[in-house]
């Protein structure tokens, strides 16, 4: 039983990271109906930004408190990654907005190749291990919960609340929802559609950067290929939760994290990715609208 | 008129100010984007700890380049393009004049003379020039040759355009003997293997995927799975049962087609990008099974020592009964490569032939109809289930052929060769070539695969950027950039019109921009 609950805790942590990435997928898909294939690599980029900031801090400010270091890593990673995604959207996706549906998907795949190879060229192809930032572990009823797991779950919860508030209660969120429903009408009503879409990309990238920093802190290693598999898993999470829905993305992320950790614990660790990909296929085939999504109406 | 020229002057200074401002902001943004990733490198020291290696020089050069590019763009390039557009409208000239101005006859003659002269005096140059000078010599010679060839194609563009397929086939059939004549048997290996066979494999894969994506409009991101099925069926069946390539080639195709049907069934209801993601998932599942099912596939180690292909039982080896001995030729590994070149050429042409014939058959027309409007298709009584499944199966079959050819060429297969990136590259070739156009896809394959392959040859870059510079590293980076740039610049691909095969009364080229895709 304790083993099972331990797996639940691990799955929840992993799932929170997937959920943070999935929010980026879900917001972009919701607003322009495009699968942002490069989002996984944006997550990887965020992780690398955090890694370099960490190295800067440990080189120039020896003995800096871990909490402050983590905070600075988060802030810088969010800013840099958001800047990247803002430019990427402007250069690679916006010119193709009126084009056929495949076009932005192709440029997104191209961008994903560019980003991972950019990091490979500039940072080298090897694994980058860092020492543990946060190492305290608490024993609760025989289950060990580490401080970093608590940080990850808390950060996810806080960010989900903040973003839920932004999307549902602020003028910006209203503009986003209006753009999502009818772009032309939103433009006629005085919403700057291009700006709204840009902000959506910036928000998604900032969340991916948080996820990247958390991933780096949790596993203590960064490598340029890190974007693909977590990216596909996060997309699975977004689809499972119902694409376009923020709580759905986090719910889907947690479900994927739980399935993955329980599958690895009880069945076979080799086939854990097969399990995730199968879930993706099964959900899309049998319930494409996901758990919390609206069913899509087929228009003629 | 005086007013007009005044306003142009005022315009000019305002434009300069704007260009400077924009260049400054571009520099700031570039600084923000690249300061962490380019300016600082997370390298390892001897104790395997991470340390920062600063690269201030690279960062400065990069930022200055971005600023200069932005400045030139705003100050000169975009006003020039705008004035060209106005001029074309006012004078009624066709926009092709800029190409005609680029390919002038005197320049062509100069380039031709230069290229010939540089080839004639190559040996003298090698003796007298320093390595740097030699590198620039090679670069200038290469550019002159490329320019002369481009001019040649431009002058005969009508003839080439009308007879493209015939000319291309003749050129490809003559390619190995010509290369052998110029470079000798050993020197020809690189050109026939890396450029010829490699590009033709991608052409064939892209033509196979074109049936699924270009004709039937079903976006498949897991095409490499069928390539893997073909390669592994040849590798496994030949090493376990000792069957020959010519028996297993059709068998691999049939097995891949079978897998195409199996994977096609569950995704019949999906469309657009959801279909893409599910096919991606299937592709990854097949790869993960190949990695983890070690009892049969030997996992990540892969299967090595795969039997070579034979020509009517004649082996291509150095023994007495080998090809070279029988023909009385000196032994060389080049014969086998030339043989493989003709096999893949034949397979690729078969793919093209089948595609062209299928497009004239009811099933091909059903595919095109399905691509344009699925609901209309169903309303008109086309069985969308069989239509989609045949598209998946036939596309997969050609993937399987290419896969078994890949296995016989490498002599080694491992899951490493069938990653998602390969699917993305093949799909990129299909889309950049202009979906549905066989010629466009072939051109795209040559440009994208050949272009990245040629980076390995650019040794003069080492002289310019220093000896540590390895152009190969930038291969995929440039490939990705090319994907983005070509897509943004020409969303419809190199050959950008989609002509329906069936038409009423008169043929109308449906320019792609009028049709929507992925809907309906």
JSON list of N, CA, C and O in Angstrom, two decimals, chain A residues 182-221:
[
{"chain": "A", "resi": 182, "resn": "UNK", "atom": "N", "xyz": [-14.28, 33.52, -32.56]},
{"chain": "A", "resi": 182, "resn": "UNK", "atom": "CA", "xyz": [-14.48, 34.05, -33.92]},
{"chain": "A", "resi": 182, "resn": "UNK", "atom": "C", "xyz": [-13.49, 35.19, -34.11]},
{"chain": "A", "resi": 182, "resn": "UNK", "atom": "O", "xyz": [-13.68, 36.30, -33.60]},
{"chain": "A", "resi": 183, "resn": "UNK", "atom": "N", "xyz": [-12.44, 34.89, -34.87]},
{"chain": "A", "resi": 183, "resn": "UNK", "atom": "CA", "xyz": [-11.35, 35.84, -34.98]},
{"chain": "A", "resi": 183, "resn": "UNK", "atom": "C", "xyz": [-11.80, 37.13, -35.67]},
{"chain": "A", "resi": 183, "resn": "UNK", "atom": "O", "xyz": [-11.47, 38.22, -35.27]},
{"chain": "A", "resi": 184, "resn": "UNK", "atom": "N", "xyz": [-12.58, 36.97, -36.73]},
{"chain": "A", "resi": 184, "resn": "UNK", "atom": "CA", "xyz": [-12.98, 38.14, -37.51]},
{"chain": "A", "resi": 184, "resn": "UNK", "atom": "C", "xyz": [-13.87, 39.06, -36.69]},
{"chain": "A", "resi": 184, "resn": "UNK", "atom": "O", "xyz": [-13.69, 40.27, -36.66]},
{"chain": "A", "resi": 185, "resn": "UNK", "atom": "N", "xyz": [-14.81, 38.43, -36.00]},
{"chain": "A", "resi": 185, "resn": "UNK", "atom": "CA", "xyz": [-15.74, 39.22, -35.18]},
{"chain": "A", "resi": 185, "resn": "UNK", "atom": "C", "xyz": [-14.98, 39.93, -34.06]},
{"chain": "A", "resi": 185, "resn": "UNK", "atom": "O", "xyz": [-15.24, 41.11, -33.78]},
{"chain": "A", "resi": 186, "resn": "UNK", "atom": "N", "xyz": [-14.04, 39.22, -33.45]},
{"chain": "A", "resi": 186, "resn": "UNK", "atom": "CA", "xyz": [-13.24, 39.82, -32.38]},
{"chain": "A", "resi": 186, "resn": "UNK", "atom": "C", "xyz": [-12.49, 41.04, -32.91]},
{"chain": "A", "resi": 186, "resn": "UNK", "atom": "O", "xyz": [-12.46, 42.10, -32.25]},
{"chain": "A", "resi": 187, "resn": "UNK", "atom": "N", "xyz": [-11.94, 40.91, -34.12]},
{"chain": "A", "resi": 187, "resn": "UNK", "atom": "CA", "xyz": [-11.21, 42.03, -34.70]},
{"chain": "A", "resi": 187, "resn": "UNK", "atom": "C", "xyz": [-12.15, 43.20, -34.94]},
{"chain": "A", "resi": 187, "resn": "UNK", "atom": "O", "xyz": [-11.81, 44.35, -34.70]},
{"chain": "A", "resi": 188, "resn": "UNK", "atom": "N", "xyz": [-13.36, 42.90, -35.40]},
{"chain": "A", "resi": 188, "resn": "UNK", "atom": "CA", "xyz": [-14.33, 43.97, -35.65]},
{"chain": "A", "resi": 188, "resn": "UNK", "atom": "C", "xyz": [-14.70, 44.69, -34.36]},
{"chain": "A", "resi": 188, "resn": "UNK", "atom": "O", "xyz": [-15.02, 45.87, -34.38]},
{"chain": "A", "resi": 189, "resn": "UNK", "atom": "N", "xyz": [-14.67, 43.97, -33.25]},
{"chain": "A", "resi": 189, "resn": "UNK", "atom": "CA", "xyz": [-15.04, 44.59, -31.98]},
{"chain": "A", "resi": 189, "resn": "UNK", "atom": "C", "xyz": [-13.86, 45.27, -31.31]},
{"chain": "A", "resi": 189, "resn": "UNK", "atom": "O", "xyz": [-13.92, 45.58, -30.14]},
{"chain": "A", "resi": 190, "resn": "UNK", "atom": "N", "xyz": [-12.76, 45.44, -32.06]},
{"chain": "A", "resi": 190, "resn": "UNK", "atom": "CA", "xyz": [-11.66, 46.25, -31.53]},
{"chain": "A", "resi": 190, "resn": "UNK", "atom": "C", "xyz": [-10.62, 45.47, -30.77]},
{"chain": "A", "resi": 190, "resn": "UNK", "atom": "O", "xyz": [-9.81, 46.06, -30.06]},
{"chain": "A", "resi": 191, "resn": "UNK", "atom": "N", "xyz": [-10.62, 44.15, -30.89]},
{"chain": "A", "resi": 191, "resn": "UNK", "atom": "CA", "xyz": [-9.56, 43.38, -30.23]},
{"chain": "A", "resi": 191, "resn": "UNK", "atom": "C", "xyz": [-8.39, 43.26, -31.20]},
{"chain": "A", "resi": 191, "resn": "UNK", "atom": "O", "xyz": [-8.58, 42.94, -32.37]},
{"chain": "A", "resi": 192, "resn": "UNK", "atom": "N", "xyz": [-7.19, 43.53, -30.69]},
{"chain": "A", "resi": 192, "resn": "UNK", "atom": "CA", "xyz": [-6.00, 43.36, -31.51]},
{"chain": "A", "resi": 192, "resn": "UNK", "atom": "C", "xyz": [-5.68, 41.87, -31.54]},
{"chain": "A", "resi": 192, "resn": "UNK", "atom": "O", "xyz": [-5.06, 41.33, -30.62]},
{"chain": "A", "resi": 193, "resn": "UNK", "atom": "N", "xyz": [-6.15, 41.21, -32.62]},
{"chain": "A", "resi": 193, "resn": "UNK", "atom": "CA", "xyz": [-6.07, 39.75, -32.66]},
{"chain": "A", "resi": 193, "resn": "UNK", "atom": "C", "xyz": [-4.62, 39.28, -32.67]},
{"chain": "A", "resi": 193, "resn": "UNK", "atom": "O", "xyz": [-4.25, 38.37, -31.93]},
{"chain": "A", "resi": 194, "resn": "UNK", "atom": "N", "xyz": [-3.78, 39.94, -33.48]},
{"chain": "A", "resi": 194, "resn": "UNK", "atom": "CA", "xyz": [-2.38, 39.53, -33.57]},
{"chain": "A", "resi": 194, "resn": "UNK", "atom": "C", "xyz": [-1.70, 39.60, -32.21]},
{"chain": "A", "resi": 194, "resn": "UNK", "atom": "O", "xyz": [-0.96, 38.71, -31.81]},
{"chain": "A", "resi": 195, "resn": "UNK", "atom": "N", "xyz": [-2.00, 40.70, -31.50]},
{"chain": "A", "resi": 195, "resn": "UNK", "atom": "CA", "xyz": [-1.38, 40.88, -30.19]},
{"chain": "A", "resi": 195, "resn": "UNK", "atom": "C", "xyz": [-1.88, 39.82, -29.22]},
{"chain": "A", "resi": 195, "resn": "UNK", "atom": "O", "xyz": [-1.08, 39.23, -28.46]},
{"chain": "A", "resi": 196, "resn": "UNK", "atom": "N", "xyz": [-3.16, 39.54, -29.26]},
{"chain": "A", "resi": 196, "resn": "UNK", "atom": "CA", "xyz": [-3.72, 38.53, -28.35]},
{"chain": "A", "resi": 196, "resn": "UNK", "atom": "C", "xyz": [-3.06, 37.18, -28.59]},
{"chain": "A", "resi": 196, "resn": "UNK", "atom": "O", "xyz": [-2.70, 36.46, -27.65]},
{"chain": "A", "resi": 197, "resn": "UNK", "atom": "N", "xyz": [-2.90, 36.83, -29.87]},
{"chain": "A", "resi": 197, "resn": "UNK", "atom": "CA", "xyz": [-2.29, 35.53, -30.17]},
{"chain": "A", "resi": 197, "resn": "UNK", "atom": "C", "xyz": [-0.84, 35.51, -29.72]},
{"chain": "A", "resi": 197, "resn": "UNK", "atom": "O", "xyz": [-0.37, 34.54, -29.13]},
{"chain": "A", "resi": 198, "resn": "UNK", "atom": "N", "xyz": [-0.13, 36.64, -29.95]},
{"chain": "A", "resi": 198, "resn": "UNK", "atom": "CA", "xyz": [1.26, 36.72, -29.48]},
{"chain": "A", "resi": 198, "resn": "UNK", "atom": "C", "xyz": [1.33, 36.49, -27.98]},
{"chain": "A", "resi": 198, "resn": "UNK", "atom": "O", "xyz": [2.19, 35.75, -27.49]},
{"chain": "A", "resi": 199, "resn": "UNK", "atom": "N", "xyz": [0.43, 37.14, -27.25]},
{"chain": "A", "resi": 199, "resn": "UNK", "atom": "CA", "xyz": [0.46, 37.01, -25.78]},
{"chain": "A", "resi": 199, "resn": "UNK", "atom": "C", "xyz": [0.19, 35.57, -25.38]},
{"chain": "A", "resi": 199, "resn": "UNK", "atom": "O", "xyz": [0.81, 35.05, -24.44]},
{"chain": "A", "resi": 200, "resn": "UNK", "atom": "N", "xyz": [-0.70, 34.90, -26.12]},
{"chain": "A", "resi": 200, "resn": "UNK", "atom": "CA", "xyz": [-0.96, 33.50, -25.81]},
{"chain": "A", "resi": 200, "resn": "UNK", "atom": "C", "xyz": [0.31, 32.67, -25.94]},
{"chain": "A", "resi": 200, "resn": "UNK", "atom": "O", "xyz": [0.61, 31.84, -25.08]},
{"chain": "A", "resi": 201, "resn": "UNK", "atom": "N", "xyz": [1.06, 32.92, -27.02]},
{"chain": "A", "resi": 201, "resn": "UNK", "atom": "CA", "xyz": [2.31, 32.19, -27.20]},
{"chain": "A", "resi": 201, "resn": "UNK", "atom": "C", "xyz": [3.29, 32.51, -26.08]},
{"chain": "A", "resi": 201, "resn": "UNK", "atom": "O", "xyz": [3.99, 31.63, -25.58]},
{"chain": "A", "resi": 202, "resn": "UNK", "atom": "N", "xyz": [3.35, 33.80, -25.70]},
{"chain": "A", "resi": 202, "resn": "UNK", "atom": "CA", "xyz": [4.27, 34.20, -24.64]},
{"chain": "A", "resi": 202, "resn": "UNK", "atom": "C", "xyz": [3.91, 33.51, -23.34]},
{"chain": "A", "resi": 202, "resn": "UNK", "atom": "O", "xyz": [4.77, 32.98, -22.62]},
{"chain": "A", "resi": 203, "resn": "UNK", "atom": "N", "xyz": [2.60, 33.46, -23.02]},
{"chain": "A", "resi": 203, "resn": "UNK", "atom": "CA", "xyz": [2.16, 32.81, -21.79]},
{"chain": "A", "resi": 203, "resn": "UNK", "atom": "C", "xyz": [2.50, 31.32, -21.81]},
{"chain": "A", "resi": 203, "resn": "UNK", "atom": "O", "xyz": [3.02, 30.77, -20.83]},
{"chain": "A", "resi": 204, "resn": "UNK", "atom": "N", "xyz": [2.21, 30.67, -22.94]},
{"chain": "A", "resi": 204, "resn": "UNK", "atom": "CA", "xyz": [2.52, 29.24, -23.05]},
{"chain": "A", "resi": 204, "resn": "UNK", "atom": "C", "xyz": [4.00, 28.97, -22.85]},
{"chain": "A", "resi": 204, "resn": "UNK", "atom": "O", "xyz": [4.39, 28.04, -22.15]},
{"chain": "A", "resi": 205, "resn": "UNK", "atom": "N", "xyz": [4.83, 29.85, -23.45]},
{"chain": "A", "resi": 205, "resn": "UNK", "atom": "CA", "xyz": [6.28, 29.64, -23.35]},
{"chain": "A", "resi": 205, "resn": "UNK", "atom": "C", "xyz": [6.74, 29.85, -21.92]},
{"chain": "A", "resi": 205, "resn": "UNK", "atom": "O", "xyz": [7.59, 29.11, -21.42]},
{"chain": "A", "resi": 206, "resn": "UNK", "atom": "N", "xyz": [6.17, 30.85, -21.23]},
{"chain": "A", "resi": 206, "resn": "UNK", "atom": "CA", "xyz": [6.58, 31.10, -19.85]},
{"chain": "A", "resi": 206, "resn": "UNK", "atom": "C", "xyz": [6.27, 29.87, -18.99]},
{"chain": "A", "resi": 206, "resn": "UNK", "atom": "O", "xyz": [7.10, 29.44, -18.18]},
{"chain": "A", "resi": 207, "resn": "UNK", "atom": "N", "xyz": [5.10, 29.28, -19.19]},
{"chain": "A", "resi": 207, "resn": "UNK", "atom": "CA", "xyz": [4.75, 28.08, -18.43]},
{"chain": "A", "resi": 207, "resn": "UNK", "atom": "C", "xyz": [5.67, 26.92, -18.78]},
{"chain": "A", "resi": 207, "resn": "UNK", "atom": "O", "xyz": [6.09, 26.15, -17.90]},
{"chain": "A", "resi": 208, "resn": "UNK", "atom": "N", "xyz": [5.99, 26.80, -20.07]},
{"chain": "A", "resi": 208, "resn": "UNK", "atom": "CA", "xyz": [6.90, 25.72, -20.47]},
{"chain": "A", "resi": 208, "resn": "UNK", "atom": "C", "xyz": [8.26, 25.92, -19.82]},
{"chain": "A", "resi": 208, "resn": "UNK", "atom": "O", "xyz": [8.92, 24.94, -19.43]},
{"chain": "A", "resi": 209, "resn": "UNK", "atom": "N", "xyz": [8.67, 27.20, -19.68]},
{"chain": "A", "resi": 209, "resn": "UNK", "atom": "CA", "xyz": [9.96, 27.46, -19.04]},
{"chain": "A", "resi": 209, "resn": "UNK", "atom": "C", "xyz": [9.92, 27.05, -17.58]},
{"chain": "A", "resi": 209, "resn": "UNK", "atom": "O", "xyz": [10.89, 26.49, -17.05]},
{"chain": "A", "resi": 210, "resn": "UNK", "atom": "N", "xyz": [8.79, 27.32, -16.91]},
{"chain": "A", "resi": 210, "resn": "UNK", "atom": "CA", "xyz": [8.65, 26.87, -15.52]},
{"chain": "A", "resi": 210, "resn": "UNK", "atom": "C", "xyz": [8.78, 25.35, -15.48]},
{"chain": "A", "resi": 210, "resn": "UNK", "atom": "O", "xyz": [9.52, 24.79, -14.66]},
{"chain": "A", "resi": 211, "resn": "UNK", "atom": "N", "xyz": [8.07, 24.68, -16.38]},
{"chain": "A", "resi": 211, "resn": "UNK", "atom": "CA", "xyz": [8.14, 23.22, -16.42]},
{"chain": "A", "resi": 211, "resn": "UNK", "atom": "C", "xyz": [9.57, 22.76, -16.67]},
{"chain": "A", "resi": 211, "resn": "UNK", "atom": "O", "xyz": [10.04, 21.81, -16.04]},
{"chain": "A", "resi": 212, "resn": "UNK", "atom": "N", "xyz": [10.27, 23.47, -17.59]},
{"chain": "A", "resi": 212, "resn": "UNK", "atom": "CA", "xyz": [11.65, 23.09, -17.89]},
{"chain": "A", "resi": 212, "resn": "UNK", "atom": "C", "xyz": [12.55, 23.23, -16.66]},
{"chain": "A", "resi": 212, "resn": "UNK", "atom": "O", "xyz": [13.37, 22.37, -16.37]},
{"chain": "A", "resi": 213, "resn": "UNK", "atom": "N", "xyz": [12.35, 24.35, -15.91]},
{"chain": "A", "resi": 213, "resn": "UNK", "atom": "CA", "xyz": [13.15, 24.54, -14.71]},
{"chain": "A", "resi": 213, "resn": "UNK", "atom": "C", "xyz": [12.86, 23.45, -13.68]},
{"chain": "A", "resi": 213, "resn": "UNK", "atom": "O", "xyz": [13.78, 22.91, -13.05]},
{"chain": "A", "resi": 214, "resn": "UNK", "atom": "N", "xyz": [11.56, 23.13, -13.53]},
{"chain": "A", "resi": 214, "resn": "UNK", "atom": "CA", "xyz": [11.18, 22.10, -12.56]},
{"chain": "A", "resi": 214, "resn": "UNK", "atom": "C", "xyz": [11.77, 20.74, -12.96]},
{"chain": "A", "resi": 214, "resn": "UNK", "atom": "O", "xyz": [12.22, 19.97, -12.12]},
{"chain": "A", "resi": 215, "resn": "UNK", "atom": "N", "xyz": [11.72, 20.47, -14.25]},
{"chain": "A", "resi": 215, "resn": "UNK", "atom": "CA", "xyz": [12.25, 19.20, -14.77]},
{"chain": "A", "resi": 215, "resn": "UNK", "atom": "C", "xyz": [13.74, 19.10, -14.46]},
{"chain": "A", "resi": 215, "resn": "UNK", "atom": "O", "xyz": [14.23, 18.06, -14.03]},
{"chain": "A", "resi": 216, "resn": "UNK", "atom": "N", "xyz": [14.44, 20.23, -14.70]},
{"chain": "A", "resi": 216, "resn": "UNK", "atom": "CA", "xyz": [15.88, 20.27, -14.42]},
{"chain": "A", "resi": 216, "resn": "UNK", "atom": "C", "xyz": [16.14, 20.04, -12.94]},
{"chain": "A", "resi": 216, "resn": "UNK", "atom": "O", "xyz": [17.03, 19.28, -12.55]},
{"chain": "A", "resi": 217, "resn": "UNK", "atom": "N", "xyz": [15.32, 20.69, -12.10]},
{"chain": "A", "resi": 217, "resn": "UNK", "atom": "CA", "xyz": [15.50, 20.56, -10.65]},
{"chain": "A", "resi": 217, "resn": "UNK", "atom": "C", "xyz": [15.21, 19.13, -10.22]},
{"chain": "A", "resi": 217, "resn": "UNK", "atom": "O", "xyz": [15.90, 18.56, -9.38]},
{"chain": "A", "resi": 218, "resn": "UNK", "atom": "N", "xyz": [14.16, 18.51, -10.81]},
{"chain": "A", "resi": 218, "resn": "UNK", "atom": "CA", "xyz": [13.70, 17.19, -10.38]},
{"chain": "A", "resi": 218, "resn": "UNK", "atom": "C", "xyz": [14.68, 16.10, -10.80]},
{"chain": "A", "resi": 218, "resn": "UNK", "atom": "O", "xyz": [15.07, 15.25, -10.02]},
{"chain": "A", "resi": 219, "resn": "UNK", "atom": "N", "xyz": [15.09, 16.14, -12.08]},
{"chain": "A", "resi": 219, "resn": "UNK", "atom": "CA", "xyz": [15.97, 15.08, -12.57]},
{"chain": "A", "resi": 219, "resn": "UNK", "atom": "C", "xyz": [17.44, 15.46, -12.50]},
{"chain": "A", "resi": 219, "resn": "UNK", "atom": "O", "xyz": [18.30, 14.59, -12.60]},
{"chain": "A", "resi": 220, "resn": "UNK", "atom": "N", "xyz": [17.74, 16.76, -12.40]},
{"chain": "A", "resi": 220, "resn": "UNK", "atom": "CA", "xyz": [19.13, 17.18, -12.29]},
{"chain": "A", "resi": 220, "resn": "UNK", "atom": "C", "xyz": [19.95, 17.00, -13.54]},
{"chain": "A", "resi": 220, "resn": "UNK", "atom": "O", "xyz": [21.17, 16.91, -13.48]},
{"chain": "A", "resi": 221, "resn": "UNK", "atom": "N", "xyz": [19.30, 16.92, -14.70]},
{"chain": "A", "resi": 221, "resn": "UNK", "atom": "CA", "xyz": [20.05, 16.73, -15.93]},
{"chain": "A", "resi": 221, "resn": "UNK", "atom": "C", "xyz": [19.29, 17.38, -17.08]},
{"chain": "A", "resi": 221, "resn": "UNK", "atom": "O", "xyz": [18.07, 17.43, -17.08]}
]
